[in-house]
Each structure stands twice: as structure tokens, then as C-alpha cells.
Coordinates of C-alpha atoms in Angstrom, one line a residue:
M1 CA 34.0 8.6 -2.1
P2 CA 33.7 9.2 1.7
D3 CA 36.3 7.8 4.3
V4 CA 34.9 5.0 6.2
K5 CA 34.7 5.8 9.8
A6 CA 36.6 3.6 11.9
V7 CA 34.8 2.0 14.9
R8 CA 36.5 3.2 18.1
P9 CA 36.2 0.6 20.9
D10 CA 36.3 3.0 23.6
E11 CA 33.0 4.5 22.2
E12 CA 29.5 3.4 24.2
Y13 CA 27.7 1.1 21.9
V14 CA 24.5 -0.6 22.7
V15 CA 25.2 -3.2 20.2
Q16 CA 28.2 -4.6 18.9
M17 CA 28.1 -7.3 16.4
K18 CA 31.6 -8.6 15.6
S19 CA 33.0 -10.5 12.5
I20 CA 29.3 -12.0 12.2
S21 CA 29.1 -14.8 9.7
K22 CA 26.3 -16.9 8.6
V23 CA 26.7 -19.9 6.1
Y24 CA 23.6 -22.0 5.6
S25 CA 23.5 -25.7 5.1
N26 CA 23.6 -25.4 1.2
G27 CA 26.8 -23.5 1.4
C28 CA 25.1 -19.8 0.8
A29 CA 27.2 -17.5 2.9
A30 CA 24.6 -14.7 3.9
N31 CA 26.9 -12.7 5.9
Q32 CA 30.9 -12.8 6.1
G33 CA 32.7 -11.0 8.9
V34 CA 30.4 -8.1 9.1
D35 CA 30.8 -5.6 12.1
F36 CA 27.5 -3.9 13.1
F37 CA 27.9 -1.1 15.8
L38 CA 24.6 0.7 17.3
R39 CA 25.3 3.8 19.6
R40 CA 22.8 4.7 22.2
G41 CA 20.2 7.2 20.8
E42 CA 20.7 7.2 17.1
I43 CA 18.8 6.3 13.9
H44 CA 21.2 4.0 12.1
A45 CA 20.5 2.9 8.7
L46 CA 21.3 -0.8 7.1
M47 CA 21.3 -0.5 3.6
G48 CA 22.1 -3.0 0.7
E49 CA 20.6 -4.9 -2.2
N50 CA 18.2 -7.6 -1.7
G51 CA 20.5 -10.6 -1.0
A52 CA 23.2 -8.3 0.6
G53 CA 22.5 -9.8 3.9
K54 CA 20.4 -7.2 5.8
S55 CA 17.4 -9.4 6.7
T56 CA 19.7 -12.2 7.7
L57 CA 22.0 -9.7 10.2
M58 CA 19.0 -8.3 11.7
K59 CA 17.3 -11.8 12.0
M60 CA 20.6 -13.0 14.3
L61 CA 20.1 -9.8 16.2
F62 CA 16.4 -10.4 16.9
G63 CA 17.2 -14.2 17.8
L64 CA 15.4 -15.5 14.3
E65 CA 18.8 -16.9 13.2
Q66 CA 22.0 -17.9 14.7
P67 CA 25.2 -16.9 13.7
T68 CA 27.9 -19.4 12.2
S69 CA 30.8 -17.3 13.8
G70 CA 31.3 -14.0 15.5
E71 CA 29.8 -12.5 18.5
I72 CA 26.9 -10.4 19.8
I73 CA 27.1 -7.9 22.5
V74 CA 24.2 -6.1 24.1
N75 CA 24.7 -3.5 26.7
G76 CA 28.5 -4.6 27.3
E77 CA 27.0 -8.3 27.8
K78 CA 28.0 -11.1 25.4
L79 CA 24.6 -13.0 24.7
V80 CA 23.4 -16.1 22.7
L81 CA 20.3 -14.4 21.4
S82 CA 18.5 -17.8 21.0
S83 CA 15.0 -16.7 20.0
P84 CA 13.1 -13.7 19.7
T85 CA 11.9 -13.9 23.2
V86 CA 15.3 -13.7 24.3
A87 CA 16.1 -10.7 22.2
I88 CA 12.8 -9.1 23.9
S89 CA 14.1 -9.7 27.2
H90 CA 17.4 -7.7 26.2
G91 CA 15.3 -4.6 25.0
I92 CA 15.4 -5.4 21.3
G93 CA 12.3 -5.1 19.2
M94 CA 11.5 -5.6 15.7
V95 CA 8.9 -4.3 13.5
H96 CA 8.7 -6.4 10.2
Q97 CA 7.8 -5.0 6.9
H98 CA 4.5 -7.1 6.9
F99 CA 2.6 -6.4 9.9
M100 CA 2.1 -9.2 12.7
L101 CA -1.5 -8.1 13.7
V102 CA -4.6 -9.9 14.2
P103 CA -7.2 -8.3 11.9
S104 CA -10.3 -9.7 14.0
L105 CA -9.1 -8.2 17.5
S106 CA -9.0 -4.5 18.3
V107 CA -6.0 -2.4 18.6
A108 CA -5.8 -2.6 22.5
E109 CA -6.2 -6.7 22.2
N110 CA -3.1 -6.8 19.7
M111 CA -1.2 -4.5 21.8
V112 CA -1.1 -7.0 24.8
L113 CA -1.5 -10.3 23.1
G114 CA 0.6 -12.7 24.7
M115 CA 1.1 -10.4 28.0
V116 CA -1.2 -10.0 31.0
P117 CA -3.6 -8.5 31.7
K118 CA -6.3 -11.2 31.7
K119 CA -9.7 -12.0 33.3
G120 CA -9.8 -15.9 33.5
M121 CA -8.9 -17.1 30.2
F122 CA -9.5 -13.7 28.4
I123 CA -8.0 -10.6 28.0
D124 CA -9.0 -7.9 30.3
K125 CA -10.1 -5.2 27.7
A126 CA -10.3 -2.3 30.2
K127 CA -6.9 -3.0 31.2
A128 CA -5.5 -3.5 27.4
I129 CA -7.1 0.2 26.6
E130 CA -5.7 1.8 29.8
I131 CA -2.2 0.2 28.8
T132 CA -2.9 1.2 25.1
K133 CA -3.8 4.7 26.0
E134 CA -0.7 5.3 28.5
Y135 CA 2.1 4.2 26.1
A136 CA 0.3 6.1 23.0
D137 CA 0.6 9.2 25.2
R138 CA 3.8 8.7 26.7
F139 CA 5.5 8.0 23.1
N140 CA 3.1 10.4 20.9
L141 CA 2.1 7.5 18.8
H142 CA -1.8 8.2 18.4
V143 CA -4.0 5.0 17.8
E144 CA -7.7 4.1 18.6
P145 CA -7.8 1.3 21.3
E146 CA -11.1 0.1 21.0
L147 CA -11.3 0.1 16.9
K148 CA -10.8 -3.4 15.1
V149 CA -7.4 -3.6 13.4
A150 CA -9.3 -4.7 10.1
D151 CA -10.7 -1.2 10.1
I152 CA -8.0 1.1 10.9
P153 CA -5.6 2.9 8.2
V154 CA -2.0 1.3 7.6
G155 CA -0.6 4.4 9.3
M156 CA -2.3 3.5 12.4
K157 CA -1.1 -0.3 12.1
Q158 CA 2.5 0.8 11.7
K159 CA 2.2 3.0 15.1
L160 CA 0.6 0.0 16.7
E161 CA 3.4 -2.3 15.7
I162 CA 6.0 0.4 17.1
L163 CA 3.9 0.5 20.5
K164 CA 3.8 -3.3 20.7
A165 CA 7.5 -3.5 20.8
L166 CA 7.9 -0.4 23.1
V167 CA 5.4 -2.2 25.5
R168 CA 7.5 -5.1 25.8
G169 CA 10.4 -3.0 26.9
A170 CA 12.4 -2.5 23.7
K171 CA 15.1 0.1 23.8
I172 CA 16.4 -1.0 20.5
L173 CA 14.0 -0.8 17.5
I174 CA 14.5 -2.7 14.1
L175 CA 12.4 -1.0 11.5
D176 CA 12.1 -3.0 8.3
E177 CA 10.7 -0.7 5.3
P178 CA 8.6 1.2 7.9
T179 CA 7.4 3.6 5.1
A180 CA 6.7 1.1 2.3
V181 CA 3.0 1.8 2.4
L182 CA 2.7 5.2 3.9
T183 CA 1.6 8.5 2.4
T184 CA 3.8 11.7 2.6
Q185 CA 1.9 12.8 5.4
E186 CA 2.0 9.8 7.4
T187 CA 5.8 9.4 6.8
T188 CA 6.5 12.9 8.0
E189 CA 4.4 11.9 11.2
L190 CA 6.4 8.8 11.6
F191 CA 9.7 10.6 11.2
R192 CA 8.6 13.2 14.0
E193 CA 7.6 10.5 16.3
L194 CA 11.0 8.4 15.6
I195 CA 12.9 11.6 16.6
H196 CA 11.0 11.8 19.5
L197 CA 12.1 8.4 20.6
K198 CA 15.7 9.2 19.8
K199 CA 15.4 12.2 21.9
Q200 CA 14.4 9.9 24.8
G201 CA 17.5 7.5 24.4
Y202 CA 16.1 5.0 22.0
T203 CA 18.0 3.4 19.4
I204 CA 16.5 2.7 15.7
V205 CA 17.9 0.4 13.0
F206 CA 15.9 1.9 9.9
I207 CA 16.1 -0.3 6.7
S208 CA 14.9 1.2 3.4
H209 CA 15.5 1.4 -0.3
K210 CA 14.4 5.0 0.0
L211 CA 17.3 7.2 -0.4
N212 CA 15.5 10.4 0.4
E213 CA 14.3 9.2 3.7
I214 CA 17.7 7.7 4.7
M215 CA 19.1 11.1 4.1
E216 CA 16.4 12.8 5.9
I217 CA 16.0 10.7 9.1
T218 CA 19.2 8.8 9.9
D219 CA 22.5 10.0 11.5
R220 CA 24.8 6.8 10.5
M221 CA 24.7 4.0 7.8
T222 CA 26.1 0.7 7.4
I223 CA 26.3 -0.7 3.7
L224 CA 26.4 -4.3 2.9
R225 CA 27.1 -5.6 -0.5
S226 CA 27.2 -9.4 -1.2
G227 CA 27.1 -10.2 2.5
R228 CA 30.1 -8.0 3.4
S229 CA 30.1 -4.6 4.8
M230 CA 31.2 -1.9 2.6
G231 CA 31.8 0.5 5.6
V232 CA 30.0 2.8 8.1
Y233 CA 29.2 6.4 7.3
N234 CA 27.9 9.5 8.8
T235 CA 24.9 10.5 6.9
K236 CA 25.9 13.9 6.1
D237 CA 29.1 13.1 4.7
V238 CA 27.7 11.0 1.7
T239 CA 25.4 11.5 -1.4
K240 CA 22.7 9.4 -2.6
E241 CA 25.0 8.7 -5.6
D242 CA 27.5 7.6 -3.3
I243 CA 25.1 5.3 -1.5
S244 CA 24.0 3.6 -4.7
R245 CA 27.6 2.9 -5.6
L246 CA 28.5 1.6 -2.5
M247 CA 25.4 -0.8 -2.6
V248 CA 25.5 -1.8 -6.2
G249 CA 29.1 -1.6 -7.4
R250 CA 28.5 0.9 -10.2
D251 CA 26.6 4.3 -10.8
V252 CA 22.8 4.0 -10.9
V253 CA 20.4 6.6 -12.6
L254 CA 18.2 7.4 -9.6
E255 CA 15.7 9.4 -11.9
V256 CA 13.6 7.9 -14.5
Q257 CA 14.4 9.0 -18.1
K258 CA 11.7 9.1 -20.3
D259 CA 10.2 11.0 -23.7
K260 CA 6.7 12.1 -23.6
A261 CA 4.2 9.6 -24.4
Q262 CA 2.2 9.5 -27.7
P263 CA -0.7 7.2 -26.7
T264 CA -3.0 5.8 -29.6
D265 CA -5.8 3.2 -29.5
T266 CA -7.5 2.3 -26.1
V267 CA -6.4 -1.2 -25.2
L268 CA -8.2 -1.8 -21.6
R269 CA -11.5 -0.2 -21.0
V270 CA -13.1 -0.6 -18.0
R271 CA -16.4 0.8 -17.0
N272 CA -18.4 1.0 -13.7
L273 CA -16.7 -1.7 -12.2
E274 CA -18.3 -2.4 -8.6
Y275 CA -17.0 -5.1 -6.0
V276 CA -18.4 -5.9 -2.3
N277 CA -16.1 -8.0 -0.3
E278 CA -16.8 -10.9 2.1
W279 CA -17.3 -8.4 4.7
G280 CA -20.0 -6.5 2.9
K281 CA -17.3 -3.5 2.3
K282 CA -17.5 -1.8 -1.0
M283 CA -14.0 -2.1 -2.2
L284 CA -14.6 -0.7 -5.8
D285 CA -17.4 1.8 -6.5
K286 CA -18.2 2.4 -10.1
I287 CA -14.4 2.4 -11.3
S288 CA -14.0 3.6 -15.0
F289 CA -10.8 4.4 -17.0
D290 CA -8.9 3.6 -20.1
V291 CA -5.3 2.6 -20.6
R292 CA -4.0 3.2 -24.3
K293 CA -0.9 1.8 -26.2
G294 CA 2.1 3.6 -25.7
E295 CA 1.3 4.7 -22.1
I296 CA 1.6 4.0 -18.6
L297 CA -1.4 5.0 -16.4
G298 CA -0.4 4.8 -12.7
I299 CA -2.7 4.0 -9.7
A300 CA -1.6 5.7 -6.4
G301 CA -3.5 5.4 -3.1
V302 CA -3.0 4.2 0.3
E303 CA -3.2 0.5 0.4
G304 CA -6.7 -0.9 1.0
N305 CA -8.6 1.6 -1.0
G306 CA -9.4 -0.8 -4.0
Q307 CA -6.2 -1.0 -5.9
K308 CA -5.6 -4.8 -5.1
E309 CA -9.2 -5.7 -5.7
L310 CA -9.2 -4.1 -9.3
V311 CA -6.2 -6.0 -10.3
D312 CA -7.7 -9.0 -9.0
M313 CA -10.6 -8.5 -11.2
L314 CA -8.8 -7.9 -14.2
F315 CA -6.9 -11.3 -13.8
N316 CA -9.5 -13.3 -12.5
F317 CA -8.6 -13.9 -9.1
N318 CA -11.9 -12.6 -8.1
T319 CA -15.1 -11.6 -9.6
P320 CA -16.8 -8.1 -9.8
N321 CA -20.5 -7.5 -8.9
A322 CA -21.0 -5.3 -11.6
G323 CA -19.4 -3.4 -14.5
S324 CA -17.2 -4.4 -17.3
A325 CA -13.3 -4.6 -18.5
E326 CA -12.1 -5.2 -22.1
V327 CA -9.2 -5.8 -23.6
N328 CA -9.2 -4.6 -27.2
G329 CA -12.7 -4.9 -27.3
K330 CA -13.1 -8.2 -25.6
S331 CA -14.3 -9.1 -22.2
V332 CA -11.7 -10.7 -19.7
L333 CA -13.8 -10.7 -16.7
G334 CA -14.3 -14.4 -15.5
L335 CA -12.3 -15.9 -18.0
P336 CA -9.5 -18.5 -17.2
Q337 CA -6.1 -16.9 -16.6
Q338 CA -4.7 -18.8 -19.4
K339 CA -7.3 -17.3 -21.8
I340 CA -6.6 -13.9 -20.5
R341 CA -2.6 -14.5 -21.3
E342 CA -3.5 -15.5 -24.7
M343 CA -5.2 -12.0 -25.1
G344 CA -1.9 -10.7 -24.4
V345 CA -2.5 -9.7 -20.8
S346 CA 0.8 -9.8 -18.4
L347 CA 0.7 -9.7 -14.6
V348 CA 3.6 -8.6 -12.3
P349 CA 1.8 -9.4 -9.1
E350 CA 1.7 -7.7 -5.9
D351 CA 3.0 -10.6 -3.8
R352 CA 5.7 -12.1 -5.9
M353 CA 6.2 -15.1 -3.6
I354 CA 2.6 -16.4 -3.6
Y355 CA 1.4 -15.4 -7.2
G356 CA 4.4 -14.7 -9.2
I357 CA 6.4 -17.9 -8.6
A358 CA 6.5 -21.8 -7.7
G359 CA 9.2 -21.5 -4.9
S360 CA 10.3 -25.3 -5.1
A361 CA 10.7 -25.0 -8.9
S362 CA 13.7 -24.0 -10.9
I363 CA 14.4 -20.7 -12.3
E364 CA 13.8 -22.4 -15.8
E365 CA 10.3 -23.7 -14.9
N366 CA 9.2 -20.5 -13.6
I367 CA 10.6 -18.4 -16.4
I368 CA 8.8 -20.4 -19.2
S369 CA 5.5 -21.5 -17.2
D370 CA 3.4 -19.3 -19.1
R371 CA 4.5 -20.6 -22.6
S372 CA 5.4 -24.3 -21.8
G373 CA 2.5 -25.3 -24.3
A374 CA 4.1 -23.0 -27.2
K375 CA 4.8 -25.3 -30.3
R376 CA 8.7 -23.9 -30.1
L377 CA 8.9 -25.4 -26.6
N378 CA 6.9 -28.5 -27.1
N379 CA 7.0 -31.6 -29.3
G380 CA 3.7 -33.2 -28.8
P381 CA 4.0 -35.1 -25.8
L382 CA 7.5 -34.2 -24.9
F383 CA 9.1 -30.9 -24.3
N384 CA 11.7 -29.4 -26.6
M385 CA 14.4 -29.4 -23.9
K386 CA 17.1 -27.9 -26.1
A387 CA 14.7 -24.8 -26.8
I388 CA 13.4 -24.5 -23.4
H389 CA 17.1 -24.3 -22.0
E390 CA 18.0 -21.6 -24.7
E391 CA 15.1 -19.5 -24.1
S392 CA 15.5 -19.6 -20.3
E393 CA 19.3 -18.9 -20.8
R394 CA 18.6 -15.9 -22.9
L395 CA 16.1 -14.3 -20.6
I396 CA 18.4 -14.8 -17.6
K397 CA 21.1 -13.1 -19.5
D398 CA 18.8 -10.4 -21.0
F399 CA 17.3 -9.6 -17.6
T400 CA 20.4 -9.8 -15.7
V401 CA 19.4 -12.6 -13.2
L402 CA 22.1 -13.6 -10.7
C403 CA 22.4 -17.1 -10.5
K404 CA 24.3 -20.3 -10.2
D405 CA 22.4 -21.7 -13.6
S406 CA 19.0 -21.8 -14.8
R407 CA 18.0 -25.2 -12.8
Q408 CA 18.8 -23.6 -9.4
Q409 CA 15.8 -23.4 -7.4
I410 CA 14.1 -19.9 -7.6
R411 CA 13.5 -19.6 -3.8
M412 CA 17.3 -19.4 -3.2
L413 CA 17.6 -16.0 -5.1
S414 CA 17.4 -12.6 -3.4
G415 CA 14.3 -10.9 -3.4
G416 CA 15.5 -8.6 -6.3
N417 CA 16.4 -11.4 -8.8
I418 CA 13.2 -13.4 -8.1
Q419 CA 11.4 -10.2 -9.1
K420 CA 13.7 -10.3 -12.1
V421 CA 12.7 -13.9 -13.1
V422 CA 9.0 -12.6 -12.7
V423 CA 9.4 -9.6 -15.1
A424 CA 11.1 -11.5 -17.6
R425 CA 8.6 -13.8 -17.8
E426 CA 5.8 -11.4 -18.0
F427 CA 7.6 -8.8 -20.3
S428 CA 8.8 -11.1 -22.8
N429 CA 5.8 -13.1 -24.3
N430 CA 4.5 -10.1 -26.6
P431 CA 2.1 -8.5 -24.2
V432 CA -0.3 -5.8 -25.3
L433 CA -1.0 -5.1 -21.7
I434 CA 1.2 -5.1 -18.6
L435 CA -0.6 -5.0 -15.3
A436 CA 2.4 -3.9 -13.2
D437 CA 1.3 -4.3 -9.4
Q438 CA 4.0 -3.0 -6.8
P439 CA 6.9 -4.0 -9.6
T440 CA 9.7 -2.8 -7.2
R441 CA 8.3 -3.5 -3.5
G442 CA 11.2 -4.5 -1.5
I443 CA 14.0 -4.6 -3.8
D444 CA 17.2 -3.0 -4.1
V445 CA 18.1 0.2 -6.1
G446 CA 19.9 -1.8 -8.9
A447 CA 16.9 -4.2 -9.7
T448 CA 14.6 -1.2 -9.2
E449 CA 16.4 0.9 -11.8
F450 CA 16.1 -2.1 -14.3
I451 CA 12.6 -2.7 -13.8
R452 CA 11.5 0.9 -14.4
K453 CA 13.7 1.4 -17.2
K454 CA 12.1 -1.7 -19.0
L455 CA 8.6 -0.6 -18.2
V456 CA 9.2 2.8 -19.9
E457 CA 10.9 1.0 -22.7
L458 CA 8.0 -1.2 -23.4
S459 CA 5.4 1.3 -23.0
R460 CA 7.2 3.4 -25.8
S461 CA 7.3 0.5 -28.1
G462 CA 3.4 0.4 -27.9
I463 CA 2.5 -1.5 -24.9
A464 CA -0.3 -0.3 -22.6
V465 CA 1.1 -0.5 -19.0
L466 CA -1.3 -0.3 -15.8
L467 CA 1.0 0.5 -13.0
V468 CA -0.2 0.2 -9.2
S469 CA 2.6 1.3 -6.5
A470 CA 2.4 2.8 -3.1
D471 CA 5.8 4.1 -3.8
L472 CA 4.8 7.9 -4.6
N473 CA 8.1 8.7 -6.3
E474 CA 7.8 5.6 -8.5
V475 CA 4.1 6.0 -9.6
M476 CA 4.6 10.0 -10.1
E477 CA 8.0 9.6 -12.2
L478 CA 7.0 6.5 -14.4
S479 CA 3.3 7.5 -15.1
D480 CA 2.5 9.5 -17.9
S481 CA -1.2 9.9 -16.8
L482 CA -2.3 9.2 -13.0
I483 CA -5.5 8.1 -11.1
V484 CA -5.8 8.4 -7.2
M485 CA -7.8 6.1 -5.3
H486 CA -9.6 6.4 -2.2
N487 CA -12.2 4.6 -0.5
G488 CA -12.9 2.5 -3.4
K489 CA -13.3 5.5 -6.0
I490 CA -11.4 7.3 -8.1
A491 CA -10.6 10.6 -6.2
A492 CA -8.7 12.3 -8.8
Y493 CA -7.1 11.9 -12.4
F494 CA -4.3 13.8 -13.6
E495 CA -3.5 13.7 -17.5
D496 CA 0.1 14.9 -17.0
T497 CA 2.2 14.1 -13.8
A498 CA 4.9 16.8 -14.6
D499 CA 3.7 19.2 -12.1
L500 CA 2.4 17.1 -9.4
S501 CA 4.0 17.3 -5.6
D502 CA 3.8 14.5 -3.0
E503 CA 1.8 16.9 -1.1
I504 CA -1.2 17.3 -3.5
M505 CA -1.0 13.4 -4.1
G506 CA -1.4 13.1 -0.2
E507 CA -4.5 15.2 0.1
Y508 CA -6.4 13.3 -2.5
M509 CA -5.0 9.9 -1.2
L510 CA -6.1 10.6 2.4
G511 CA -9.5 11.8 1.3
L512 CA -9.0 15.6 2.2
K513 CA -9.7 16.4 -1.5
Q514 CA -11.8 15.1 -4.1
Q515 CA -12.2 16.3 -8.0
S516 CA -15.5 16.8 -9.7
D517 CA -17.0 14.0 -11.7
E518 CA -16.1 16.0 -15.0
E519 CA -12.4 16.3 -14.0
I520 CA -12.2 12.3 -13.4
G521 CA -14.4 11.6 -16.3
R522 CA -11.5 12.7 -18.5
V523 CA -9.9 9.4 -17.7
C524 CA -12.1 7.8 -20.2
H525 CA -11.4 8.3 -24.0
D526 CA -14.8 7.6 -25.7

């Protein structure tokens, strides 16, 4: 295990967060005596499991939260960062994981939103475009000022968010999961631009669960576990295994271990699915594929290329304009979701907070919500509370959900443990098909390892799994076969993922390559 690098008070730091503690009114201690020091012109990783205190610590640096105790010193001045406006005035900017952009406005209009220039009551568009071009050139972050944000690719949205912070005077940038939705090529380009910023003296906090990226881009790292600092390390002095052990407190298997799939009968049969959204854009264009018992079929693609719409059709969040989708020979399109569940379909949704849980309900209520009408849990007009308690406690134990007890409000859990509750419910009700949409997004390495192992285990037991993931490593390692979607179509199908590379995937994801209809047609097993 590497030695902790001691903080020397004589070194120059642009940020010193000293003995920071944050205790909420319910008694939850998010941070306990944490020191976090940033040097000028470094890229510093902040790492830890979900619930380790990373977000809370950065919210305090950006003025979204206030520490219970401790002090924050920026450029030698002790500050009370009472709001993001105060933080921005002291050169601190934050780029959130979920973009804070107005889709209906142009890139340039988003760039200067809330700032001058104005013409009367309206934004001076010509001046906004001029400012956008100036900053894009200065920082080598290429964007198209006049395009509407709704129409630009996700990589450009990321650049725009960084430019928004820079135009407001940020010298310290907090980037929360900045590569979560980027392709390999887009990530490479972003890293080149971050190094360019670093060379100009900017300081960057890089929050990510992707260990390969941490090793590539950062100079130092601070690791949190359970609200406490596990130390500060030079990135070059640690291994990925060291980092995982410090974050989780045990060894983590970083690569997916799985036997070769032996798929049998077709479970999900999709043919010529089409969907045009409310703005007239064709999001699904004659999509056809099969998912068989005992296999994981992955779907990769830059977000916004139809993956979300596909899952929405299969679980009746929306209705296609044409085409069919059958589970074991019976159509699922347009059916009530409870009927779809009764056919043996489970869903791990992309957004767990909106579609996966009822935040104000208990863990127990969430974990049995799909089966509350089952006879074993329901005695006529009354619930069998003893059976409900036993089943929920068993699932909490089996899926290693860290909580006080099953009656705890679910929104009080970390993101990783909320996701474990969702997968406990969806994986445990004898499904024939699991729709896993971004199953490990934004969760820590420990919870990620657990969920990935469960998906492999369930597929090998004979369950069909459709996996949608923006994480290239995840979709390539977990999938037995793989679809790449681009612009609402299937751009490629790979029957075996063993020899795939990030570069090949990126070319299809960005639309630089397209397989023939014959090659793609192999995904249907008629």
C-alpha cells in the first residue's frame, strides 16, 4: 500500500479545505474531519464509493452546502462560500454530471445566460456569438455558437458547460463524471483540452469512477471512504487495485469473469420498430433484433441515438409508430406495465430516482412494490406484514444493501445502495427478460462489481438480458453479442465481443463506419 503524502503547509495551495465536517439534521455525517488541498495547475481526482462524501464536499466548495465545522481557504483568503454566486466570484466553477443547459436556446445564448450582453430585454445574439467564438478559440474547445443545444452532440454539450464556467472567470474547475456519456474519441479530445487548461495554470477537480481515466489524466488523488479521507496520493505511485481497496476496504475484481454464453430460444423478438418524437425527429428507424435465453445482448451508442426510446417502447413508457416487439411470442407493445411484468419482464431504468424508486417510501415498500399483490404477501384486504418483512430483509441481505433497517426512507441511501434496492427488486421476481438500462451509472466500484456479477450470473442461469450502457468498458466486457446504434439505426452487430476495441466501437458510434444490411441482419435468429 502506498504511503500517504503528507500535506506541507509551506506549499502553495489554491484551495485548502481543513477539517471539514458536514452533519445533516437527521444525524447523518456526510463528511468527518476531511482535509482537501488543491495545488495550482494540477488535475486532482476525488474518489470514493457513492455515499463516501465526494458530492457533499464539492457542494461545500461550490457554495451549495455549508460545512458544520472546518474552514475553507481560497487563494490564501478564508471564505464563507454561502452560494454558487459567491464561489464563482472567487473563481470556482462546477460542471455537473447532468448538464445545466436550456435545450431550446442556442449554444451562444446558453454561454452568456444570466450575463450581459443584452439589447433591451433580450440577449444580444451577435455579441453572444462573438464571446463564444473568442473563448472557444482561446481554450481550444470547439463549439458551434449558432446551433440549438437540442441539436448538438453530447461531447459539444460537455465543452459548452466547461466554457460557461470559464467565461464566468473560473480558475478552479470541478468536473463531476465528465466522461460518463462520451465515446473514446470524445474522451481523448476532452483530456487533450483539460491538459491544455492545466498548462495555462487552471486547477481541475476530476470526479470519476473510471479508474483507467483517473490513472491517465490526474496528478494526485484524494480518496474518501464513509465520509473520511483515506489519504492523498500521487497517481503515479498507486495501482488500480490500490485505489479500489482504499475506496471499498477490500479487494475488488475489476474485470468481468464469465463463461462463454450458450444461448437457446429467442425470448425478445423486435422487428422494424419505428418512432418519431414530438419534434418530428426519427429516433428509431426499422430496428430489428433478438435476445435469447442465456445471453447478454448489449446496445452501445452515444446517448441520444435511440437507445432510451427503444427501452421506453419495450416497457410502455411510449408507443412506437410502427413495428412489433414480442416476449415469448406475445406482444408487449402498449400493454400496461403490470401486464408486462406478469410476462416476466424486469426493468432497471436509466434514471433510478425518477423511474426506479418512490423516494419518500421506505426501502421495504420499494423492494416489494412489484409483488405486493402476490398471495404470499397479501391476505385478502390486508398485507401479510410478517412475510413482507421477511422477504425484504432477505433481499437486503442478499444484495448487500447498506442501511439502518428496511423501514428507512430510501432517498436517505447512497446512489449505489439505491441502485442495489432497484436491482434486488428487478432481479428477484423470476424474470425471463431483464432490460438493464445504464445499470451502474454513477455508482461506485463496489456496487458496480456486485451488479455486473449478478447480471452475468442471471444470464448464465437462462435469463435473457438486454443491456444498454454508455460505459464502453462495461458494455464490451458484459455483452456476449453487441449492437451499436447511431442516428436511430443499428450501425453494427458483433456476434462476439472478444476481439472488439474501443477505437472500432467509437467509429461506429460516431457514424464514421456502417455495416452492410447483411452483416446487421445476423442479429435476427429466424
